[in-house]
Amino acid sequence: MVELISLETITDNRGHLIALEEGKGVPFQIKRIYYLFKTTAGASRGFHAHKNLKQFVICMNGSCTFDVESNGIKNKFYLNDPSQAILLDGVVWREIHDMSADCVLVVLASDLYDESDYIRDYQSFKNYKA
Ligand code: TYD
């Protein structure tokens, strides 16, 4: 399942603030945070799915396109707004393209890094039965 979520924003005359908490905004226990930044021009990332990991992805700065596929349905998101997040839950193939030079992508994850949770081959993803 893939969902684009508008994050609750606290705004006053000083600007905007977004707070994310486990169970409030983020629908899982947050065990890891990582971020992608200063991506080489023209480089794409991702090209994998996860068997069990849930992720919450926010483009904090700059922009990128986020291509996803799950249950045979493909979607493309243009991310350029830190008040939006993509929730990835279930076996979702993802590819990140067109990252601007100033793109910063933050990912909140439901588990620690575990290479055995990755499906890195597209055909294996298509064949994978959860
Ligand atoms: P990878 O997940 O393949 O990056 P992307 O999907 O953005 O292309 O990870 C790249 C490398 O970083 C790989 O060697 C695994 C390592 N890595 C960690 O050690 N811990 C982590 O939490 C993540 C996400 C990656």
mmCIF file with all atom_site columns, C-alpha atoms and ligand atoms in Angstrom:
data_model
loop_
_atom_site.group_PDB
_atom_site.id
_atom_site.type_symbol
_atom_site.label_atom_id
_atom_site.label_alt_id
_atom_site.label_comp_id
_atom_site.label_asym_id
_atom_site.label_entity_id
_atom_site.label_seq_id
_atom_site.pdbx_PDB_ins_code
_atom_site.Cartn_x
_atom_site.Cartn_y
_atom_site.Cartn_z
_atom_site.occupancy
_atom_site.B_iso_or_equiv
_atom_site.pdbx_formal_charge
_atom_site.auth_seq_id
_atom_site.auth_comp_id
_atom_site.auth_asym_id
_atom_site.auth_atom_id
_atom_site.pdbx_PDB_model_num
ATOM   1   C CA  . MET A 1 1   ? 0.000  0.000   0.000   1.00 0.00 ? 1   MET A CA  1
ATOM   2   C CA  . VAL A 1 2   ? 1.221  3.472   -0.874  1.00 0.00 ? 2   VAL A CA  1
ATOM   3   C CA  . GLU A 1 3   ? -0.368 6.596   0.529   1.00 0.00 ? 3   GLU A CA  1
ATOM   4   C CA  . LEU A 1 4   ? 0.412  10.275  0.053   1.00 0.00 ? 4   LEU A CA  1
ATOM   5   C CA  . ILE A 1 5   ? -0.171 11.974  3.400   1.00 0.00 ? 5   ILE A CA  1
ATOM   6   C CA  . SER A 1 6   ? -0.561 15.682  4.126   1.00 0.00 ? 6   SER A CA  1
ATOM   7   C CA  . LEU A 1 7   ? 1.171  16.328  7.421   1.00 0.00 ? 7   LEU A CA  1
ATOM   8   C CA  . GLU A 1 8   ? -0.407 18.459  10.088  1.00 0.00 ? 8   GLU A CA  1
ATOM   9   C CA  . THR A 1 9   ? 1.417  21.773  10.042  1.00 0.00 ? 9   THR A CA  1
ATOM   10  C CA  . ILE A 1 10  ? 1.599  24.214  12.925  1.00 0.00 ? 10  ILE A CA  1
ATOM   11  C CA  . THR A 1 11  ? 1.829  27.653  11.393  1.00 0.00 ? 11  THR A CA  1
ATOM   12  C CA  . ASP A 1 12  ? 2.217  31.072  12.967  1.00 0.00 ? 12  ASP A CA  1
ATOM   13  C CA  . ASN A 1 13  ? 3.797  34.319  11.887  1.00 0.00 ? 13  ASN A CA  1
ATOM   14  C CA  . ARG A 1 14  ? 7.290  32.799  12.359  1.00 0.00 ? 14  ARG A CA  1
ATOM   15  C CA  . GLY A 1 15  ? 6.696  30.025  9.867   1.00 0.00 ? 15  GLY A CA  1
ATOM   16  C CA  . HIS A 1 16  ? 5.807  26.325  9.869   1.00 0.00 ? 16  HIS A CA  1
ATOM   17  C CA  . LEU A 1 17  ? 6.484  23.437  12.195  1.00 0.00 ? 17  LEU A CA  1
ATOM   18  C CA  . ILE A 1 18  ? 5.690  19.756  11.710  1.00 0.00 ? 18  ILE A CA  1
ATOM   19  C CA  . ALA A 1 19  ? 6.003  17.235  14.516  1.00 0.00 ? 19  ALA A CA  1
ATOM   20  C CA  . LEU A 1 20  ? 5.968  13.507  13.832  1.00 0.00 ? 20  LEU A CA  1
ATOM   21  C CA  . GLU A 1 21  ? 5.450  10.996  16.572  1.00 0.00 ? 21  GLU A CA  1
ATOM   22  C CA  . GLU A 1 22  ? 5.110  7.274   16.686  1.00 0.00 ? 22  GLU A CA  1
ATOM   23  C CA  . GLY A 1 23  ? 1.387  6.564   16.386  1.00 0.00 ? 23  GLY A CA  1
ATOM   24  C CA  . LYS A 1 24  ? 0.613  10.234  15.743  1.00 0.00 ? 24  LYS A CA  1
ATOM   25  C CA  . GLY A 1 25  ? 1.270  11.003  12.113  1.00 0.00 ? 25  GLY A CA  1
ATOM   26  C CA  . VAL A 1 26  ? 3.551  7.983   11.702  1.00 0.00 ? 26  VAL A CA  1
ATOM   27  C CA  . PRO A 1 27  ? 1.567  4.731   11.920  1.00 0.00 ? 27  PRO A CA  1
ATOM   28  C CA  . PHE A 1 28  ? 4.363  2.463   13.172  1.00 0.00 ? 28  PHE A CA  1
ATOM   29  C CA  . GLN A 1 29  ? 7.158  2.257   15.754  1.00 0.00 ? 29  GLN A CA  1
ATOM   30  C CA  . ILE A 1 30  ? 10.110 4.259   14.427  1.00 0.00 ? 30  ILE A CA  1
ATOM   31  C CA  . LYS A 1 31  ? 13.300 2.246   14.782  1.00 0.00 ? 31  LYS A CA  1
ATOM   32  C CA  . ARG A 1 32  ? 15.555 3.951   12.253  1.00 0.00 ? 32  ARG A CA  1
ATOM   33  C CA  . ILE A 1 33  ? 15.954 7.229   10.410  1.00 0.00 ? 33  ILE A CA  1
ATOM   34  C CA  . TYR A 1 34  ? 18.162 7.721   7.380   1.00 0.00 ? 34  TYR A CA  1
ATOM   35  C CA  . TYR A 1 35  ? 18.477 10.387  4.749   1.00 0.00 ? 35  TYR A CA  1
ATOM   36  C CA  . LEU A 1 36  ? 19.691 10.814  1.213   1.00 0.00 ? 36  LEU A CA  1
ATOM   37  C CA  . PHE A 1 37  ? 21.390 14.048  0.213   1.00 0.00 ? 37  PHE A CA  1
ATOM   38  C CA  . LYS A 1 38  ? 23.963 15.502  -2.203  1.00 0.00 ? 38  LYS A CA  1
ATOM   39  C CA  . THR A 1 39  ? 22.946 12.839  -4.712  1.00 0.00 ? 39  THR A CA  1
ATOM   40  C CA  . THR A 1 40  ? 25.169 12.719  -7.792  1.00 0.00 ? 40  THR A CA  1
ATOM   41  C CA  . ALA A 1 41  ? 23.556 14.545  -10.730 1.00 0.00 ? 41  ALA A CA  1
ATOM   42  C CA  . GLY A 1 42  ? 21.546 12.132  -12.849 1.00 0.00 ? 42  GLY A CA  1
ATOM   43  C CA  . ALA A 1 43  ? 21.821 9.275   -10.349 1.00 0.00 ? 43  ALA A CA  1
ATOM   44  C CA  . SER A 1 44  ? 18.721 7.270   -9.446  1.00 0.00 ? 44  SER A CA  1
ATOM   45  C CA  . ARG A 1 45  ? 18.223 5.312   -6.229  1.00 0.00 ? 45  ARG A CA  1
ATOM   46  C CA  . GLY A 1 46  ? 15.990 2.651   -4.776  1.00 0.00 ? 46  GLY A CA  1
ATOM   47  C CA  . PHE A 1 47  ? 15.233 -0.134  -7.268  1.00 0.00 ? 47  PHE A CA  1
ATOM   48  C CA  . HIS A 1 48  ? 14.089 -2.480  -4.540  1.00 0.00 ? 48  HIS A CA  1
ATOM   49  C CA  . ALA A 1 49  ? 11.122 -3.552  -2.444  1.00 0.00 ? 49  ALA A CA  1
ATOM   50  C CA  . HIS A 1 50  ? 10.950 -4.659  1.176   1.00 0.00 ? 50  HIS A CA  1
ATOM   51  C CA  . LYS A 1 51  ? 9.262  -7.765  2.509   1.00 0.00 ? 51  LYS A CA  1
ATOM   52  C CA  . ASN A 1 52  ? 8.201  -6.336  5.883   1.00 0.00 ? 52  ASN A CA  1
ATOM   53  C CA  . LEU A 1 53  ? 9.646  -2.857  6.376   1.00 0.00 ? 53  LEU A CA  1
ATOM   54  C CA  . LYS A 1 54  ? 7.303  0.121   6.612   1.00 0.00 ? 54  LYS A CA  1
ATOM   55  C CA  . GLN A 1 55  ? 8.665  3.503   5.599   1.00 0.00 ? 55  GLN A CA  1
ATOM   56  C CA  . PHE A 1 56  ? 7.606  7.105   5.760   1.00 0.00 ? 56  PHE A CA  1
ATOM   57  C CA  . VAL A 1 57  ? 9.393  9.283   3.206   1.00 0.00 ? 57  VAL A CA  1
ATOM   58  C CA  . ILE A 1 58  ? 9.587  13.083  3.276   1.00 0.00 ? 58  ILE A CA  1
ATOM   59  C CA  . CYS A 1 59  ? 11.324 15.354  0.798   1.00 0.00 ? 59  CYS A CA  1
ATOM   60  C CA  . MET A 1 60  ? 12.750 17.946  3.209   1.00 0.00 ? 60  MET A CA  1
ATOM   61  C CA  . ASN A 1 61  ? 14.353 20.096  0.543   1.00 0.00 ? 61  ASN A CA  1
ATOM   62  C CA  . GLY A 1 62  ? 14.563 20.207  -3.232  1.00 0.00 ? 62  GLY A CA  1
ATOM   63  C CA  . SER A 1 63  ? 12.579 17.743  -5.323  1.00 0.00 ? 63  SER A CA  1
ATOM   64  C CA  . CYS A 1 64  ? 12.521 14.283  -6.828  1.00 0.00 ? 64  CYS A CA  1
ATOM   65  C CA  . THR A 1 65  ? 10.160 11.854  -8.472  1.00 0.00 ? 65  THR A CA  1
ATOM   66  C CA  . PHE A 1 66  ? 9.202  8.761   -6.546  1.00 0.00 ? 66  PHE A CA  1
ATOM   67  C CA  . ASP A 1 67  ? 7.961  5.844   -8.646  1.00 0.00 ? 67  ASP A CA  1
ATOM   68  C CA  . VAL A 1 68  ? 6.179  3.006   -6.888  1.00 0.00 ? 68  VAL A CA  1
ATOM   69  C CA  . GLU A 1 69  ? 4.520  -0.259  -7.836  1.00 0.00 ? 69  GLU A CA  1
ATOM   70  C CA  . SER A 1 70  ? 2.464  -2.508  -5.608  1.00 0.00 ? 70  SER A CA  1
ATOM   71  C CA  . ASN A 1 71  ? -0.173 -5.106  -6.382  1.00 0.00 ? 71  ASN A CA  1
ATOM   72  C CA  . GLY A 1 72  ? 0.397  -4.452  -10.091 1.00 0.00 ? 72  GLY A CA  1
ATOM   73  C CA  . ILE A 1 73  ? -0.456 -0.755  -9.788  1.00 0.00 ? 73  ILE A CA  1
ATOM   74  C CA  . LYS A 1 74  ? 2.151  1.849   -10.688 1.00 0.00 ? 74  LYS A CA  1
ATOM   75  C CA  . ASN A 1 75  ? 2.166  5.410   -9.383  1.00 0.00 ? 75  ASN A CA  1
ATOM   76  C CA  . LYS A 1 76  ? 4.450  8.388   -9.782  1.00 0.00 ? 76  LYS A CA  1
ATOM   77  C CA  . PHE A 1 77  ? 4.755  11.103  -7.127  1.00 0.00 ? 77  PHE A CA  1
ATOM   78  C CA  . TYR A 1 78  ? 6.525  14.415  -7.521  1.00 0.00 ? 78  TYR A CA  1
ATOM   79  C CA  . LEU A 1 79  ? 7.896  15.321  -4.117  1.00 0.00 ? 79  LEU A CA  1
ATOM   80  C CA  . ASN A 1 80  ? 8.860  18.925  -3.421  1.00 0.00 ? 80  ASN A CA  1
ATOM   81  C CA  . ASP A 1 81  ? 7.030  19.741  -0.202  1.00 0.00 ? 81  ASP A CA  1
ATOM   82  C CA  . PRO A 1 82  ? 8.158  18.879  3.343   1.00 0.00 ? 82  PRO A CA  1
ATOM   83  C CA  . SER A 1 83  ? 4.534  18.944  4.490   1.00 0.00 ? 83  SER A CA  1
ATOM   84  C CA  . GLN A 1 84  ? 3.803  15.797  2.495   1.00 0.00 ? 84  GLN A CA  1
ATOM   85  C CA  . ALA A 1 85  ? 4.900  12.248  3.131   1.00 0.00 ? 85  ALA A CA  1
ATOM   86  C CA  . ILE A 1 86  ? 4.640  8.950   1.337   1.00 0.00 ? 86  ILE A CA  1
ATOM   87  C CA  . LEU A 1 87  ? 3.787  5.930   3.448   1.00 0.00 ? 87  LEU A CA  1
ATOM   88  C CA  . LEU A 1 88  ? 5.102  2.653   2.032   1.00 0.00 ? 88  LEU A CA  1
ATOM   89  C CA  . ASP A 1 89  ? 3.560  -0.383  3.691   1.00 0.00 ? 89  ASP A CA  1
ATOM   90  C CA  . GLY A 1 90  ? 3.741  -3.850  2.203   1.00 0.00 ? 90  GLY A CA  1
ATOM   91  C CA  . VAL A 1 91  ? 5.787  -5.051  -0.728  1.00 0.00 ? 91  VAL A CA  1
ATOM   92  C CA  . VAL A 1 92  ? 6.317  -1.925  -2.827  1.00 0.00 ? 92  VAL A CA  1
ATOM   93  C CA  . TRP A 1 93  ? 8.868  -1.543  -5.614  1.00 0.00 ? 93  TRP A CA  1
ATOM   94  C CA  . ARG A 1 94  ? 10.328 1.980   -5.465  1.00 0.00 ? 94  ARG A CA  1
ATOM   95  C CA  . GLU A 1 95  ? 12.591 4.012   -7.668  1.00 0.00 ? 95  GLU A CA  1
ATOM   96  C CA  . ILE A 1 96  ? 13.766 7.553   -6.970  1.00 0.00 ? 96  ILE A CA  1
ATOM   97  C CA  . HIS A 1 97  ? 14.619 9.663   -10.008 1.00 0.00 ? 97  HIS A CA  1
ATOM   98  C CA  . ASP A 1 98  ? 15.349 13.271  -10.940 1.00 0.00 ? 98  ASP A CA  1
ATOM   99  C CA  . MET A 1 99  ? 16.721 14.246  -7.533  1.00 0.00 ? 99  MET A CA  1
ATOM   100 C CA  . SER A 1 100 ? 17.591 17.927  -7.589  1.00 0.00 ? 100 SER A CA  1
ATOM   101 C CA  . ALA A 1 101 ? 21.094 18.873  -6.421  1.00 0.00 ? 101 ALA A CA  1
ATOM   102 C CA  . ASP A 1 102 ? 19.605 20.190  -3.166  1.00 0.00 ? 102 ASP A CA  1
ATOM   103 C CA  . CYS A 1 103 ? 17.246 17.252  -2.619  1.00 0.00 ? 103 CYS A CA  1
ATOM   104 C CA  . VAL A 1 104 ? 17.175 15.881  0.926   1.00 0.00 ? 104 VAL A CA  1
ATOM   105 C CA  . LEU A 1 105 ? 15.001 12.794  1.436   1.00 0.00 ? 105 LEU A CA  1
ATOM   106 C CA  . VAL A 1 106 ? 14.368 11.667  4.994   1.00 0.00 ? 106 VAL A CA  1
ATOM   107 C CA  . VAL A 1 107 ? 13.086 8.163   5.651   1.00 0.00 ? 107 VAL A CA  1
ATOM   108 C CA  . LEU A 1 108 ? 11.545 6.956   8.911   1.00 0.00 ? 108 LEU A CA  1
ATOM   109 C CA  . ALA A 1 109 ? 11.606 3.183   9.067   1.00 0.00 ? 109 ALA A CA  1
ATOM   110 C CA  . SER A 1 110 ? 9.842  0.584   11.175  1.00 0.00 ? 110 SER A CA  1
ATOM   111 C CA  . ASP A 1 111 ? 12.912 -1.592  11.625  1.00 0.00 ? 111 ASP A CA  1
ATOM   112 C CA  . LEU A 1 112 ? 16.682 -1.665  11.741  1.00 0.00 ? 112 LEU A CA  1
ATOM   113 C CA  . TYR A 1 113 ? 18.678 -2.158  8.565   1.00 0.00 ? 113 TYR A CA  1
ATOM   114 C CA  . ASP A 1 114 ? 18.375 -5.763  7.413   1.00 0.00 ? 114 ASP A CA  1
ATOM   115 C CA  . GLU A 1 115 ? 19.623 -6.736  3.974   1.00 0.00 ? 115 GLU A CA  1
ATOM   116 C CA  . SER A 1 116 ? 17.557 -9.943  4.071   1.00 0.00 ? 116 SER A CA  1
ATOM   117 C CA  . ASP A 1 117 ? 14.379 -7.820  4.050   1.00 0.00 ? 117 ASP A CA  1
ATOM   118 C CA  . TYR A 1 118 ? 15.279 -6.378  0.624   1.00 0.00 ? 118 TYR A CA  1
ATOM   119 C CA  . ILE A 1 119 ? 14.070 -7.649  -2.754  1.00 0.00 ? 119 ILE A CA  1
ATOM   120 C CA  . ARG A 1 120 ? 16.564 -6.060  -5.123  1.00 0.00 ? 120 ARG A CA  1
ATOM   121 C CA  . ASP A 1 121 ? 15.607 -7.823  -8.332  1.00 0.00 ? 121 ASP A CA  1
ATOM   122 C CA  . TYR A 1 122 ? 12.511 -6.595  -10.193 1.00 0.00 ? 122 TYR A CA  1
ATOM   123 C CA  . GLN A 1 123 ? 11.513 -10.039 -11.477 1.00 0.00 ? 123 GLN A CA  1
ATOM   124 C CA  . SER A 1 124 ? 11.854 -11.480 -7.943  1.00 0.00 ? 124 SER A CA  1
ATOM   125 C CA  . PHE A 1 125 ? 9.575  -8.660  -6.743  1.00 0.00 ? 125 PHE A CA  1
ATOM   126 C CA  . LYS A 1 126 ? 6.994  -9.535  -9.414  1.00 0.00 ? 126 LYS A CA  1
ATOM   127 C CA  . ASN A 1 127 ? 7.150  -13.203 -8.380  1.00 0.00 ? 127 ASN A CA  1
ATOM   128 C CA  . TYR A 1 128 ? 7.162  -12.547 -4.636  1.00 0.00 ? 128 TYR A CA  1
ATOM   129 C CA  . LYS A 1 129 ? 4.139  -13.729 -2.693  1.00 0.00 ? 129 LYS A CA  1
ATOM   130 C CA  . ALA A 1 130 ? 3.970  -12.176 0.769   1.00 0.00 ? 130 ALA A CA  1
HETATM 131 P P1  . TYD B 2 .   ? 20.285 1.125   -0.402  1.00 0.00 ? 1   TYD B P1  1
HETATM 132 O O1  . TYD B 2 .   ? 19.144 0.754   0.467   1.00 0.00 ? 1   TYD B O1  1
HETATM 133 O O2  . TYD B 2 .   ? 20.642 0.191   -1.519  1.00 0.00 ? 1   TYD B O2  1
HETATM 134 O O3  . TYD B 2 .   ? 20.086 2.593   -0.969  1.00 0.00 ? 1   TYD B O3  1
HETATM 135 P P2  . TYD B 2 .   ? 19.063 3.154   -2.043  1.00 0.00 ? 1   TYD B P2  1
HETATM 136 O O4  . TYD B 2 .   ? 17.842 2.325   -1.979  1.00 0.00 ? 1   TYD B O4  1
HETATM 137 O O5  . TYD B 2 .   ? 18.836 4.557   -1.636  1.00 0.00 ? 1   TYD B O5  1
HETATM 138 O O6  . TYD B 2 .   ? 19.647 3.099   -3.394  1.00 0.00 ? 1   TYD B O6  1
HETATM 139 O O7  . TYD B 2 .   ? 21.554 1.337   0.536   1.00 0.00 ? 1   TYD B O7  1
HETATM 140 C C1  . TYD B 2 .   ? 22.812 1.767   0.040   1.00 0.00 ? 1   TYD B C1  1
HETATM 141 C C2  . TYD B 2 .   ? 23.895 1.221   0.964   1.00 0.00 ? 1   TYD B C2  1
HETATM 142 O O8  . TYD B 2 .   ? 23.749 1.729   2.278   1.00 0.00 ? 1   TYD B O8  1
HETATM 143 C C3  . TYD B 2 .   ? 23.868 -0.308  1.052   1.00 0.00 ? 1   TYD B C3  1
HETATM 144 O O9  . TYD B 2 .   ? 25.208 -0.753  1.087   1.00 0.00 ? 1   TYD B O9  1
HETATM 145 C C4  . TYD B 2 .   ? 23.234 -0.564  2.392   1.00 0.00 ? 1   TYD B C4  1
HETATM 146 C C5  . TYD B 2 .   ? 23.605 0.657   3.198   1.00 0.00 ? 1   TYD B C5  1
HETATM 147 N N1  . TYD B 2 .   ? 22.574 1.025   4.190   1.00 0.00 ? 1   TYD B N1  1
HETATM 148 C C6  . TYD B 2 .   ? 22.826 0.840   5.551   1.00 0.00 ? 1   TYD B C6  1
HETATM 149 O O10 . TYD B 2 .   ? 23.919 0.381   5.954   1.00 0.00 ? 1   TYD B O10 1
HETATM 150 N N2  . TYD B 2 .   ? 21.859 1.190   6.456   1.00 0.00 ? 1   TYD B N2  1
HETATM 151 C C7  . TYD B 2 .   ? 20.668 1.707   6.074   1.00 0.00 ? 1   TYD B C7  1
HETATM 152 O O11 . TYD B 2 .   ? 19.810 2.025   6.926   1.00 0.00 ? 1   TYD B O11 1
HETATM 153 C C8  . TYD B 2 .   ? 20.409 1.878   4.659   1.00 0.00 ? 1   TYD B C8  1
HETATM 154 C C9  . TYD B 2 .   ? 19.096 2.429   4.178   1.00 0.00 ? 1   TYD B C9  1
HETATM 155 C C10 . TYD B 2 .   ? 21.385 1.530   3.770   1.00 0.00 ? 1   TYD B C10 1
#
